[in-house]
mmCIF file of C-alpha atoms in Angstrom:
data_model
loop_
_atom_site.group_PDB
_atom_site.id
_atom_site.type_symbol
_atom_site.label_atom_id
_atom_site.label_comp_id
_atom_site.label_asym_id
_atom_site.label_seq_id
_atom_site.Cartn_x
_atom_site.Cartn_y
_atom_site.Cartn_z
ATOM 1 C CA MET G 1 165.247 -103.723 -101.704
ATOM 2 C CA ASN G 2 165.692 -106.227 -98.671
ATOM 3 C CA VAL G 3 167.744 -105.075 -95.520
ATOM 4 C CA LEU G 4 170.163 -108.295 -95.994
ATOM 5 C CA ALA G 5 170.922 -106.926 -99.647
ATOM 6 C CA VAL G 6 171.805 -103.449 -98.124
ATOM 7 C CA VAL G 7 174.015 -104.855 -95.411
ATOM 8 C CA LEU G 8 175.986 -106.911 -97.813
ATOM 9 C CA ALA G 9 176.313 -104.124 -100.302
ATOM 10 C CA LEU G 10 177.509 -101.802 -97.538
ATOM 11 C CA LEU G 11 180.065 -104.471 -96.291
ATOM 12 C CA SER G 12 181.236 -104.871 -99.923
ATOM 13 C CA ALA G 13 181.522 -101.051 -100.093
ATOM 14 C CA LEU G 14 183.698 -101.222 -96.806
ATOM 15 C CA GLY G 15 185.849 -103.663 -98.443
ATOM 16 C CA ASN G 16 186.339 -102.129 -101.633
ATOM 17 C CA GLY G 17 187.302 -98.833 -99.840
ATOM 18 C CA ALA G 18 189.763 -100.607 -97.554
ATOM 19 C CA ALA G 19 191.237 -102.554 -100.366
ATOM 20 C CA SER G 20 191.988 -99.431 -102.435
ATOM 21 C CA VAL G 21 193.717 -97.663 -99.463
ATOM 22 C CA LEU G 22 195.687 -100.638 -98.496
ATOM 23 C CA GLN G 23 196.821 -101.610 -102.079
ATOM 24 C CA ARG G 24 197.500 -97.613 -102.749
ATOM 25 C CA ARG G 25 199.602 -97.586 -99.526
ATOM 26 C CA ALA G 26 201.760 -100.681 -100.725
ATOM 27 C CA ALA G 27 202.163 -99.123 -104.246
ATOM 28 C CA MET G 28 203.281 -95.865 -102.891
ATOM 29 C CA ASP G 29 205.782 -97.771 -100.452
ATOM 30 C CA GLN G 30 207.049 -99.577 -103.671
ATOM 31 C CA ASN G 31 207.571 -96.437 -105.608
ATOM 32 C CA ARG G 32 209.358 -94.695 -102.952
ATOM 33 C CA GLU G 33 211.795 -97.728 -102.140
ATOM 34 C CA ASP G 34 212.284 -99.390 -105.302
ATOM 35 C CA ARG G 35 215.072 -98.032 -107.485
ATOM 36 C CA GLY G 36 215.754 -101.381 -109.441
ATOM 37 C CA ALA G 37 216.275 -102.012 -113.228
ATOM 38 C CA ARG G 38 213.629 -100.904 -115.742
ATOM 39 C CA GLY G 39 212.079 -102.765 -118.549
ATOM 40 C CA PRO G 40 209.656 -106.057 -118.631
ATOM 41 C CA LYS G 41 212.136 -107.835 -116.230
ATOM 42 C CA GLY G 42 212.335 -104.963 -113.789
ATOM 43 C CA ASP G 43 208.481 -104.493 -114.005
ATOM 44 C CA LEU G 44 207.918 -108.200 -113.078
ATOM 45 C CA LEU G 45 210.354 -108.083 -110.282
ATOM 46 C CA ARG G 46 208.680 -104.950 -108.749
ATOM 47 C CA LEU G 47 205.279 -106.613 -109.105
ATOM 48 C CA ALA G 48 206.569 -109.784 -107.457
ATOM 49 C CA ARG G 49 207.756 -107.632 -104.556
ATOM 50 C CA LEU G 50 204.542 -105.542 -104.289
ATOM 51 C CA LEU G 51 202.484 -108.826 -104.027
ATOM 52 C CA ARG G 52 204.454 -109.745 -100.798
ATOM 53 C CA ARG G 53 203.955 -106.598 -99.140
ATOM 54 C CA PRO G 54 201.683 -106.789 -95.928
ATOM 55 C CA TYR G 55 199.545 -103.739 -96.930
ATOM 56 C CA TRP G 56 198.929 -105.341 -100.253
ATOM 57 C CA LEU G 57 197.963 -108.780 -98.838
ATOM 58 C CA ALA G 58 195.769 -106.931 -96.324
ATOM 59 C CA GLY G 59 194.181 -105.283 -99.344
ATOM 60 C CA LEU G 60 193.703 -108.516 -101.100
ATOM 61 C CA ALA G 61 191.950 -109.839 -98.025
ATOM 62 C CA ALA G 62 189.615 -106.877 -98.006
ATOM 63 C CA MET G 63 188.813 -107.372 -101.644
ATOM 64 C CA VAL G 64 188.113 -111.071 -101.015
ATOM 65 C CA VAL G 65 185.654 -109.966 -98.283
ATOM 66 C CA SER G 66 183.887 -107.455 -100.604
ATOM 67 C CA ALA G 67 183.664 -109.958 -103.367
ATOM 68 C CA VAL G 68 181.843 -112.520 -101.204
ATOM 69 C CA ALA G 69 179.519 -109.696 -99.913
ATOM 70 C CA GLN G 70 178.788 -108.661 -103.305
ATOM 71 C CA VAL G 71 177.872 -112.078 -104.615
ATOM 72 C CA GLY G 72 175.400 -112.314 -101.765
ATOM 73 C CA ALA G 73 173.940 -108.872 -102.265
ATOM 74 C CA LEU G 74 173.501 -109.529 -105.978
ATOM 75 C CA ALA G 75 172.081 -112.923 -105.284
ATOM 76 C CA VAL G 76 169.218 -111.290 -103.197
ATOM 77 C CA GLY G 77 168.957 -107.610 -104.649
ATOM 78 C CA ARG G 78 168.849 -105.909 -108.038
ATOM 79 C CA LEU G 79 171.747 -105.069 -110.004
ATOM 80 C CA SER G 80 170.741 -101.351 -110.418
ATOM 81 C CA ALA G 81 170.317 -101.020 -106.650
ATOM 82 C CA VAL G 82 173.048 -103.107 -105.251
ATOM 83 C CA GLN G 83 175.829 -101.538 -107.234
ATOM 84 C CA PRO G 84 174.847 -97.706 -106.780
ATOM 85 C CA LEU G 85 174.984 -98.637 -102.896
ATOM 86 C CA LEU G 86 178.799 -98.948 -103.381
ATOM 87 C CA VAL G 87 178.986 -95.352 -103.587
ATOM 88 C CA SER G 88 179.486 -95.384 -99.943
ATOM 89 C CA GLU G 89 182.825 -96.691 -100.705
ATOM 90 C CA LEU G 90 184.027 -93.071 -100.994
ATOM 91 C CA LEU G 91 183.167 -92.343 -97.538
ATOM 92 C CA PHE G 92 184.722 -95.565 -96.337
ATOM 93 C CA THR G 93 187.782 -94.790 -98.402
ATOM 94 C CA LEU G 94 188.194 -91.372 -96.634
ATOM 95 C CA VAL G 95 187.994 -92.963 -93.233
ATOM 96 C CA VAL G 96 190.431 -95.817 -93.706
ATOM 97 C CA GLY G 97 192.672 -93.587 -95.854
ATOM 98 C CA SER G 98 192.740 -91.058 -92.855
ATOM 99 C CA LEU G 99 194.034 -93.768 -90.574
ATOM 100 C CA VAL G 100 196.408 -95.305 -93.154
ATOM 101 C CA PHE G 101 198.008 -92.195 -94.577
ATOM 102 C CA ARG G 102 197.720 -90.069 -91.561
ATOM 103 C CA HIS G 103 196.702 -87.128 -93.558
ATOM 104 C CA ARG G 104 193.117 -86.185 -92.861
ATOM 105 C CA PRO G 105 191.050 -84.823 -95.587
ATOM 106 C CA ASP G 106 189.912 -81.163 -95.338
ATOM 107 C CA GLY G 107 186.354 -80.288 -94.810
ATOM 108 C CA ARG G 108 185.697 -79.328 -98.610
ATOM 109 C CA THR G 109 186.845 -82.799 -99.583
ATOM 110 C CA TRP G 110 184.373 -84.426 -97.098
ATOM 111 C CA ARG G 111 181.696 -82.164 -98.177
ATOM 112 C CA SER G 112 182.423 -82.998 -101.864
ATOM 113 C CA PHE G 113 182.252 -86.686 -101.280
ATOM 114 C CA VAL G 114 179.037 -86.552 -99.337
ATOM 115 C CA MET G 115 177.555 -84.478 -102.020
ATOM 116 C CA LEU G 116 178.341 -87.200 -104.392
ATOM 117 C CA ALA G 117 176.899 -89.971 -102.216
ATOM 118 C CA ALA G 118 173.720 -87.956 -101.341
ATOM 119 C CA GLY G 119 173.203 -87.108 -105.022
ATOM 120 C CA LEU G 120 173.438 -90.803 -106.079
ATOM 121 C CA ALA G 121 171.098 -91.691 -103.041
ATOM 122 C CA LEU G 122 168.488 -89.177 -104.143
ATOM 123 C CA PHE G 123 168.750 -90.291 -107.594
ATOM 124 C CA LEU G 124 168.166 -93.948 -106.631
ATOM 125 C CA ALA G 125 165.269 -93.083 -104.254
ATOM 126 C CA ALA G 126 163.610 -91.398 -107.009
ATOM 127 C CA ALA G 127 164.328 -93.873 -109.736
ATOM 128 C CA ASP G 128 163.413 -96.930 -107.806
ATOM 129 C CA PRO G 129 164.740 -99.602 -110.176
ATOM 130 C CA SER G 130 162.151 -102.309 -110.667
ATOM 131 C CA HIS G 131 162.971 -106.091 -109.912
ATOM 132 C CA GLY G 132 163.564 -107.204 -113.356
ATOM 133 C CA GLU G 133 164.558 -110.841 -114.423
ATOM 134 C CA THR G 134 166.963 -112.909 -112.642
ATOM 135 C CA THR G 135 168.841 -113.838 -115.700
ATOM 136 C CA ALA G 136 169.457 -111.958 -118.989
ATOM 137 C CA ARG G 137 167.044 -111.946 -121.781
ATOM 138 C CA ASN G 138 167.995 -114.145 -124.585
ATOM 139 C CA GLY G 139 170.524 -112.660 -127.235
ATOM 140 C CA THR G 140 171.427 -109.561 -125.038
ATOM 141 C CA TRP G 141 174.658 -110.554 -123.490
ATOM 142 C CA LEU G 142 176.690 -110.474 -126.770
ATOM 143 C CA PRO G 143 175.777 -106.987 -128.022
ATOM 144 C CA ALA G 144 176.200 -105.789 -124.380
ATOM 145 C CA GLY G 145 179.662 -107.515 -123.987
ATOM 146 C CA VAL G 146 180.957 -106.277 -127.159
ATOM 147 C CA ALA G 147 179.766 -102.547 -126.312
ATOM 148 C CA VAL G 148 181.477 -102.742 -123.032
ATOM 149 C CA ALA G 149 184.592 -104.166 -124.666
ATOM 150 C CA ILE G 150 184.876 -101.472 -127.146
ATOM 151 C CA VAL G 151 184.339 -98.799 -124.361
ATOM 152 C CA VAL G 152 186.935 -100.377 -122.025
ATOM 153 C CA GLY G 153 189.524 -100.761 -125.088
ATOM 154 C CA SER G 154 188.754 -97.103 -125.978
ATOM 155 C CA LEU G 155 189.367 -95.777 -122.387
ATOM 156 C CA ILE G 156 192.724 -97.708 -122.241
ATOM 157 C CA ALA G 157 193.942 -96.276 -125.324
ATOM 158 C CA VAL G 158 193.328 -92.830 -124.145
ATOM 159 C CA ALA G 159 195.032 -93.616 -120.818
ATOM 160 C CA ARG G 160 198.246 -94.168 -122.814
ATOM 161 C CA VAL G 161 198.469 -90.763 -123.930
ATOM 162 C CA VAL G 162 197.563 -88.552 -120.708
ATOM 163 C CA ARG G 163 199.286 -88.373 -117.439
ATOM 164 C CA GLY G 164 198.789 -87.542 -113.865
ATOM 165 C CA ALA G 165 195.102 -87.097 -112.544
ATOM 166 C CA ALA G 166 193.521 -87.490 -115.867
ATOM 167 C CA ARG G 167 195.234 -90.830 -116.385
ATOM 168 C CA ALA G 168 193.932 -91.904 -112.961
ATOM 169 C CA VAL G 169 190.387 -90.819 -114.035
ATOM 170 C CA VAL G 170 190.425 -92.531 -117.350
ATOM 171 C CA LEU G 171 191.630 -95.833 -115.791
ATOM 172 C CA GLY G 172 189.120 -95.472 -113.077
ATOM 173 C CA CYS G 173 186.389 -95.116 -115.654
ATOM 174 C CA ALA G 174 187.714 -98.374 -117.530
ATOM 175 C CA THR G 175 187.870 -100.204 -114.213
ATOM 176 C CA ALA G 176 184.439 -99.180 -113.303
ATOM 177 C CA ALA G 177 183.058 -100.446 -116.656
ATOM 178 C CA CYS G 178 184.884 -103.855 -115.994
ATOM 179 C CA PHE G 179 183.586 -103.810 -112.443
ATOM 180 C CA ALA G 180 179.859 -103.247 -113.673
ATOM 181 C CA CYS G 181 180.257 -106.156 -116.146
ATOM 182 C CA THR G 182 181.553 -108.428 -113.463
ATOM 183 C CA ALA G 183 178.771 -107.535 -111.340
ATOM 184 C CA ALA G 184 176.242 -108.333 -114.068
ATOM 185 C CA LEU G 185 178.036 -111.564 -114.835
ATOM 186 C CA ILE G 186 177.639 -112.576 -111.016
ATOM 187 C CA LYS G 187 174.197 -111.679 -111.214
ATOM 188 C CA GLU G 188 173.718 -113.959 -114.287
ATOM 189 C CA PHE G 189 175.825 -116.438 -112.465
ATOM 190 C CA THR G 190 173.669 -116.468 -109.448
ATOM 191 C CA GLY G 191 170.477 -116.594 -111.126
ATOM 192 C CA ARG G 192 171.356 -119.890 -112.551
ATOM 193 C CA PHE G 193 171.847 -121.647 -109.021
ATOM 194 C CA SER G 194 168.358 -123.363 -109.604
ATOM 195 C CA GLY G 195 169.742 -125.382 -112.465
ATOM 196 C CA GLY G 196 172.034 -127.329 -110.088
ATOM 197 C CA VAL G 197 175.634 -127.369 -109.415
ATOM 198 C CA ALA G 198 176.694 -129.358 -112.506
ATOM 199 C CA ALA G 199 174.900 -126.871 -114.752
ATOM 200 C CA VAL G 200 176.387 -123.968 -113.054
ATOM 201 C CA LEU G 201 180.020 -125.460 -113.414
ATOM 202 C CA THR G 202 179.695 -126.280 -117.053
ATOM 203 C CA ASP G 203 177.993 -122.867 -118.161
ATOM 204 C CA TRP G 204 179.715 -119.871 -119.513
ATOM 205 C CA PRO G 205 178.808 -117.186 -116.860
ATOM 206 C CA LEU G 206 181.239 -118.804 -114.196
ATOM 207 C CA TYR G 207 184.316 -118.613 -116.543
ATOM 208 C CA ALA G 208 183.233 -115.179 -117.680
ATOM 209 C CA VAL G 209 183.177 -113.864 -114.190
ATOM 210 C CA CYS G 210 186.840 -115.068 -113.567
ATOM 211 C CA ALA G 211 188.044 -113.524 -116.892
ATOM 212 C CA VAL G 212 186.339 -110.223 -116.452
ATOM 213 C CA GLY G 213 187.072 -110.139 -112.811
ATOM 214 C CA LEU G 214 190.856 -110.704 -113.537
ATOM 215 C CA LEU G 215 191.073 -108.075 -115.949
ATOM 216 C CA SER G 216 189.262 -105.767 -113.504
ATOM 217 C CA PHE G 217 191.729 -106.691 -110.872
ATOM 218 C CA LEU G 218 194.614 -105.708 -113.302
ATOM 219 C CA LEU G 219 193.165 -102.592 -114.398
ATOM 220 C CA LEU G 220 192.625 -101.556 -110.570
ATOM 221 C CA GLN G 221 196.356 -101.998 -109.896
ATOM 222 C CA SER G 222 197.019 -99.803 -112.876
ATOM 223 C CA THR G 223 194.394 -97.236 -111.687
ATOM 224 C CA LEU G 224 196.099 -97.121 -108.100
ATOM 225 C CA ARG G 225 199.510 -96.513 -109.584
ATOM 226 C CA ALA G 226 198.489 -93.889 -112.056
ATOM 227 C CA GLY G 227 197.331 -91.234 -109.361
ATOM 228 C CA THR G 228 195.715 -90.249 -106.125
ATOM 229 C CA LEU G 229 192.606 -91.809 -104.858
ATOM 230 C CA ALA G 230 190.913 -88.440 -104.968
ATOM 231 C CA ALA G 231 191.132 -88.729 -108.838
ATOM 232 C CA SER G 232 190.490 -92.221 -109.131
ATOM 233 C CA GLN G 233 188.018 -93.200 -106.656
ATOM 234 C CA PRO G 234 184.945 -91.036 -107.916
ATOM 235 C CA ALA G 235 185.483 -92.330 -111.449
ATOM 236 C CA LEU G 236 185.407 -95.958 -109.998
ATOM 237 C CA THR G 237 182.479 -95.801 -107.853
ATOM 238 C CA LEU G 238 180.357 -93.456 -109.747
ATOM 239 C CA GLY G 239 181.213 -95.314 -112.961
ATOM 240 C CA ASP G 240 180.273 -98.517 -111.511
ATOM 241 C CA ALA G 241 176.912 -97.223 -110.378
ATOM 242 C CA LEU G 242 175.977 -95.824 -113.565
ATOM 243 C CA VAL G 243 177.067 -98.582 -115.922
ATOM 244 C CA SER G 244 175.352 -101.068 -113.561
ATOM 245 C CA ILE G 245 172.085 -99.111 -114.111
ATOM 246 C CA VAL G 246 172.615 -99.372 -117.858
ATOM 247 C CA LEU G 247 173.289 -102.961 -117.877
ATOM 248 C CA GLY G 248 170.360 -103.797 -115.559
ATOM 249 C CA TRP G 249 168.098 -102.054 -118.017
ATOM 250 C CA VAL G 250 169.618 -103.751 -121.108
ATOM 251 C CA LEU G 251 170.211 -107.113 -119.745
ATOM 252 C CA PHE G 252 167.738 -107.999 -116.764
ATOM 253 C CA ALA G 253 164.709 -105.631 -117.896
ATOM 254 C CA GLU G 254 165.266 -103.468 -114.745
ATOM 255 C CA ARG G 255 163.391 -100.336 -115.198
ATOM 256 C CA ILE G 256 163.527 -96.767 -113.763
ATOM 257 C CA GLU G 257 160.693 -94.442 -112.775
ATOM 258 C CA LEU G 258 160.435 -91.193 -114.873
ATOM 259 C CA GLY G 259 157.259 -89.013 -115.026
ATOM 260 C CA LEU G 260 157.156 -86.496 -112.089
ATOM 261 C CA ARG G 261 160.125 -88.342 -110.539
ATOM 262 C CA ILE G 262 162.417 -86.882 -113.048
ATOM 263 C CA LEU G 263 162.584 -83.783 -111.012
ATOM 264 C CA PRO G 264 164.216 -85.401 -107.948
ATOM 265 C CA GLU G 265 166.371 -87.435 -110.528
ATOM 266 C CA VAL G 266 167.625 -84.509 -112.111
ATOM 267 C CA ALA G 267 168.186 -82.900 -108.581
ATOM 268 C CA GLY G 268 170.384 -85.895 -107.580
ATOM 269 C CA ILE G 269 172.226 -85.772 -110.850
ATOM 270 C CA LEU G 270 173.003 -82.059 -110.322
ATOM 271 C CA LEU G 271 174.012 -82.688 -106.790
ATOM 272 C CA MET G 272 176.493 -85.332 -107.975
ATOM 273 C CA ALA G 273 177.888 -82.821 -110.557
ATOM 274 C CA ALA G 274 178.297 -80.225 -107.927
ATOM 275 C CA GLY G 275 180.316 -82.842 -105.706
ATOM 276 C CA ILE G 276 182.475 -83.640 -108.626
ATOM 277 C CA VAL G 277 183.262 -80.111 -109.211
ATOM 278 C CA GLY G 278 184.186 -79.413 -105.504
ATOM 279 C CA LEU G 279 186.384 -82.408 -105.420
ATOM 280 C CA THR G 280 188.410 -81.178 -108.522
ATOM 281 C CA ARG G 281 189.155 -78.074 -106.530
ATOM 282 C CA SER G 282 189.746 -79.520 -102.961
ATOM 283 C CA PRO G 283 193.097 -79.514 -101.399
ATOM 284 C CA ALA G 284 192.910 -83.295 -101.537
ATOM 285 C CA MET G 285 192.977 -83.337 -105.266
ATOM 286 C CA CYS G 286 195.700 -80.661 -105.415
ATOM 287 C CA GLY G 287 197.647 -81.758 -102.381
ATOM 288 C CA ALA G 288 197.613 -85.483 -102.958
ATOM 289 C CA TRP G 289 196.737 -86.581 -99.355
ATOM 290 C CA ASP G 290 197.585 -89.989 -100.343
ATOM 291 C CA ALA G 291 200.535 -89.331 -102.627
ATOM 292 C CA ALA G 292 203.227 -90.462 -100.078
ATOM 293 C CA ALA G 293 203.135 -92.947 -97.067
ATOM 294 C CA PRO G 294 204.008 -91.833 -93.810
ATOM 295 C CA GLU G 295 207.976 -92.421 -92.849
ATOM 296 C CA PRO G 296 208.411 -94.833 -90.124
ATOM 297 C CA PRO G 297 209.972 -93.155 -86.914
ATOM 298 C CA ASP G 298 213.607 -93.295 -86.594
ATOM 299 C CA THR G 299 215.186 -95.564 -84.069
ATOM 300 C CA ALA G 300 216.488 -92.929 -81.896
ATOM 301 C CA ASP G 301 212.926 -91.423 -81.467
ATOM 302 C CA ARG G 302 211.712 -94.789 -80.396
ATOM 303 C CA THR G 303 214.030 -95.060 -77.513
ATOM 304 C CA ALA G 304 212.772 -94.461 -74.230
ATOM 305 C CA GLY G 305 213.830 -91.402 -72.508
ATOM 306 C CA THR G 306 215.714 -89.782 -75.566
ATOM 307 C CA PRO G 307 214.566 -86.390 -76.197
ATOM 308 C CA ARG G 308 213.790 -85.306 -79.768
ATOM 309 C CA PRO G 309 215.897 -82.237 -81.029
ATOM 310 C CA PRO G 310 213.920 -79.003 -81.401
ATOM 311 C CA LEU G 311 212.251 -78.101 -84.520
ATOM 312 C CA SER G 312 213.547 -75.304 -86.693
ATOM 313 C CA ARG G 313 211.073 -72.609 -86.994
ATOM 314 C CA GLY G 314 209.858 -72.107 -90.431
ATOM 315 C CA ARG G 315 211.126 -75.540 -91.992
ATOM 316 C CA ARG G 316 208.305 -77.338 -93.561
ATOM 317 C CA ASN G 317 208.079 -79.946 -96.346
ATOM 318 C CA PRO G 318 205.961 -79.330 -99.268
ATOM 319 C CA SER G 319 202.843 -81.285 -97.871
ATOM 320 C CA GLY G 320 202.662 -78.890 -94.992
ATOM 321 C CA GLY G 321 204.209 -81.005 -92.247
ATOM 322 C CA ARG G 322 207.033 -79.898 -90.280
ATOM 323 C CA THR G 323 210.512 -81.254 -91.279
ATOM 324 C CA PRO G 324 212.408 -82.985 -88.216
#
């Protein structure tokens, strides 16, 4: 895999991580401040107000940067190699989230995320996906698309009956499948550039990218509102990577190495599993480090020379911070 594809994939991962954090912050601000009417009309009003929030708009800008970088990476790299590199989004999410939410994750959470990333990196290094074709083989898109649609529909149905972290994980898996399908469609779209602009604009991949990309965007918003990033983000990134490997094999004839390499591949999978177990037991999952946006300082506290009142000993809020 060439250096340009790696750089673009990492830039896309940074944009994705920043977008998730910023739009999660906007969603939390919205949940804390909005006490309006319920029902379809109230939902539309809340959505309209959400789309005007600075954090949400900043997240949208990061998402655009990520999409452009992803298109470039898929144009010069392999689907089964580019998408798994986006697992670094987990680390970028932690870094950006620590700044935005001002709640630094503990060491166990960091180690769990690093284990996930290292496990997937080990798996990809051992698997070494082959180049494959630039466009999908004839007759493979329809059954692959139907299979993805059934999986996503089933996950959405399950998400309607579960709550809390489980709902965020299920919706994250559905969103990941849509993201992987979108990436495969982008790969198909860029692979047809040689046919000329007119052919690209009149062929189906461009419009399929728009439709599936829009569905992915809407599912992502539901995922971010469903629960903490500690629950949804691993499902988003790992699900995207693994489904992309399958789609690369089915659609573009990209192959992974087996034989003796199956040992480090299994080791990578076990390392990822250990990271997932560690994450589910970490204080970040239980404490919801991103569940509440930091409150703005009081006007009196911003006044120069005005001392703050002393803190009462023993008064702490549920998240562990002192209550002024």
